[in-house]
Amino acid sequence: MPETVALRSARPDDLDPINTLVAEAIEDWPLPERVRRLALPAYRYTEADFMFLEVRVVESAGQVLGVAAWEHAGPRELPDGVSDGLLLHGLYVARAARRMGIGSQLVDTCRAAAREVGVAGVLVKAQGSAAGFFEAMGFIPVPVRDRDRDYEQRYWIPDHPTDNDGVR
């Protein structure tokens, strides 16, 4: 990790660097070029997102190196038996800053936010290539209940582990 990093709430003037990280990440996803081009606008953040999402950035020397955004998860998204949680909406780290602990720091920040608001844990709908990262962080796969509705790569980490880690 760079020597001096700061974790802070995102500001509207962070949107360009945040969206640069998003575009960089989508370039790395195993998608056909046309699909990637069509998907990118849907993943970009806007000032309106700051009204609905909690957004944190990690920066060093004035440069945004990572971003995480979360919101309350809808009950239909959560594992069986879980009534409340946060949805880690997005987690992006600059290519040059990957494998330096920034993603882990942002996940830890989201988990701390879940504890602060008193919800059961954090859910993420991961890109397939990120599954290993979330599993290494302790997230466990959420079984698909409805193939027409459920995103297949959902992972959950409870605030307080139970005998079955909160997933049924």
C-alpha positions as MATLAB code, in Angstrom:
seq = 'MPETVALRSARPDDLDPINTLVAEAIEDWPLPERVRRLALPAYRYTEADFMFLEVRVVESAGQVLGVAAWEHAGPRELPDGVSDGLLLHGLYVARAARRMGIGSQLVDTCRAAAREVGVAGVLVKAQGSAAGFFEAMGFIPVPVRDRDRDYEQRYWIPDHPTDNDGVR';
ca = [
       0.000    0.000    0.000;
       1.283    3.511   -0.671;
       2.846    5.093    2.412;
       0.187    7.735    3.019;
      -3.360    6.778    2.215;
      -6.538    8.380    3.438;
     -10.010    6.903    3.616;
     -12.781    9.471    3.319;
     -16.312   10.075    2.094;
     -16.481   10.701   -1.626;
     -17.334   14.149   -2.937;
     -18.905   15.174   -6.245;
     -15.481   16.287   -7.521;
     -14.350   12.652   -7.129;
     -16.757   11.449   -9.821;
     -14.272   11.620  -12.703;
     -11.563    9.593  -10.922;
     -14.183    7.186   -9.546;
     -15.604    6.599  -13.005;
     -12.099    6.134  -14.383;
     -11.665    3.267  -11.886;
     -15.018    1.818  -12.938;
     -14.054    1.944  -16.627;
     -10.663    0.379  -15.859;
     -12.355   -2.484  -14.014;
     -14.888   -3.129  -16.756;
     -12.050   -3.272  -19.295;
     -10.710   -6.238  -17.308;
     -14.003   -8.143  -17.249;
     -14.233  -11.060  -19.688;
     -16.913   -9.507  -21.902;
     -17.277   -8.996  -25.635;
     -16.251   -5.442  -26.556;
     -19.787   -4.425  -27.577;
     -21.258   -5.641  -24.277;
     -18.519   -3.828  -22.355;
     -19.238   -0.596  -24.241;
     -22.989   -0.884  -23.617;
     -22.558   -1.799  -19.937;
     -20.177    0.993  -18.959;
     -22.748    3.823  -18.777;
     -24.899    1.769  -16.396;
     -21.972    1.349  -14.003;
     -20.850    4.982  -13.944;
     -21.669    6.958  -10.805;
     -23.397   10.344  -10.848;
     -24.047   13.060   -8.274;
     -27.533   11.575   -7.800;
     -25.924    8.359   -6.522;
     -24.551   10.306   -3.557;
     -28.174   10.778   -2.400;
     -28.772    7.021   -2.188;
     -25.387    5.410   -1.654;
     -22.682    5.716    0.949;
     -19.493    6.183   -1.062;
     -15.961    6.040    0.348;
     -12.662    6.550   -1.435;
      -9.078    5.711   -0.602;
      -6.640    8.285   -1.882;
      -2.931    8.893   -1.822;
      -1.172   12.072   -2.895;
      -4.529   13.439   -4.077;
      -5.179   10.461   -6.349;
      -8.235    8.225   -5.853;
      -6.945    4.637   -5.692;
     -10.127    2.845   -4.662;
     -13.829    3.325   -4.145;
     -16.624    1.438   -2.433;
     -20.332    2.242   -2.499;
     -23.095    0.602   -0.515;
     -26.771    0.884    0.346;
     -29.374   -1.085    2.255;
     -30.091   -4.418    0.588;
     -33.589   -5.390   -0.423;
     -34.915   -8.321    1.623;
     -35.380  -10.460   -1.519;
     -31.646  -10.203   -2.205;
     -30.548  -11.438    1.214;
     -29.926  -15.039    2.255;
     -32.839  -16.999    3.706;
     -33.442  -16.109    7.330;
     -31.731  -12.706    7.062;
     -33.961   -9.651    7.264;
     -31.511   -6.776    6.866;
     -28.108   -6.068    5.427;
     -26.044   -3.745    3.321;
     -25.446   -4.284   -0.385;
     -21.877   -3.525   -1.400;
     -22.918   -1.918   -4.655;
     -19.460   -1.374   -6.081;
     -15.824   -1.950   -5.171;
     -13.150   -0.746   -7.552;
      -9.385   -0.401   -7.127;
      -6.959    1.196   -9.576;
      -4.902   -1.377  -11.499;
      -1.644    0.061  -10.183;
      -2.917   -0.191   -6.596;
      -4.321   -3.720   -6.663;
      -3.004   -6.305   -4.210;
      -1.975   -3.564   -1.787;
      -4.807   -3.989    0.723;
      -7.014   -1.169   -0.555;
      -9.902   -3.471   -1.523;
      -9.696   -5.171    1.880;
      -9.692   -1.791    3.619;
     -12.813   -0.750    1.723;
     -14.597   -4.031    2.515;
     -13.695   -3.590    6.188;
     -15.130   -0.069    6.044;
     -18.398   -1.366    4.620;
     -18.561   -4.074    7.294;
     -17.989   -1.431    9.981;
     -20.847    0.606    8.479;
     -23.086   -2.485    8.707;
     -22.244   -2.813   12.397;
     -22.887    0.908   12.963;
     -26.384    0.736   11.485;
     -27.092   -2.592   13.200;
     -27.750   -4.808   10.187;
     -26.908   -8.503    9.952;
     -24.066   -8.250    7.438;
     -22.984   -7.353    3.910;
     -24.095   -8.791    0.578;
     -22.176   -8.362   -2.665;
     -23.133   -9.263   -6.222;
     -19.652  -10.011   -7.473;
     -18.273  -10.069  -10.951;
     -17.103  -13.615  -11.634;
     -13.454  -12.591  -11.683;
     -13.801  -11.068   -8.188;
     -15.290  -14.158   -6.526;
     -11.917  -15.322   -5.201;
     -11.272  -11.957   -3.571;
     -14.583  -11.996   -1.717;
     -14.161  -15.614   -0.667;
     -10.696  -14.766    0.687;
     -12.313  -11.932    2.670;
     -14.646  -14.466    4.331;
     -17.750  -13.994    2.192;
     -19.695  -17.156    1.453;
     -21.815  -17.919   -1.627;
     -25.556  -17.354   -1.324;
     -27.544  -20.171   -2.928;
     -29.663  -19.245   -5.936;
     -33.340  -19.635   -5.055;
     -34.871  -18.331   -8.276;
     -32.752  -18.594  -11.424;
     -34.924  -15.996  -13.181;
     -34.440  -13.412  -10.452;
     -31.309  -14.091   -8.412;
     -27.898  -12.886   -9.459;
     -25.723  -16.005   -9.392;
     -22.545  -14.553   -7.908;
     -23.984  -13.321   -4.608;
     -21.798  -13.487   -1.522;
     -22.661  -12.763    2.090;
     -20.641  -12.044    5.193;
     -22.552  -11.856    8.465;
     -21.708   -9.307   11.115;
     -21.691  -12.051   13.733;
     -20.922  -15.533   12.395;
     -23.371  -18.278   13.327;
     -23.021  -22.032   13.076;
     -23.893  -21.796    9.382;
     -22.454  -18.301    8.801;
     -25.960  -16.899    8.393;
     -26.664  -18.641    5.082;
     -29.316  -21.288    4.708;
];
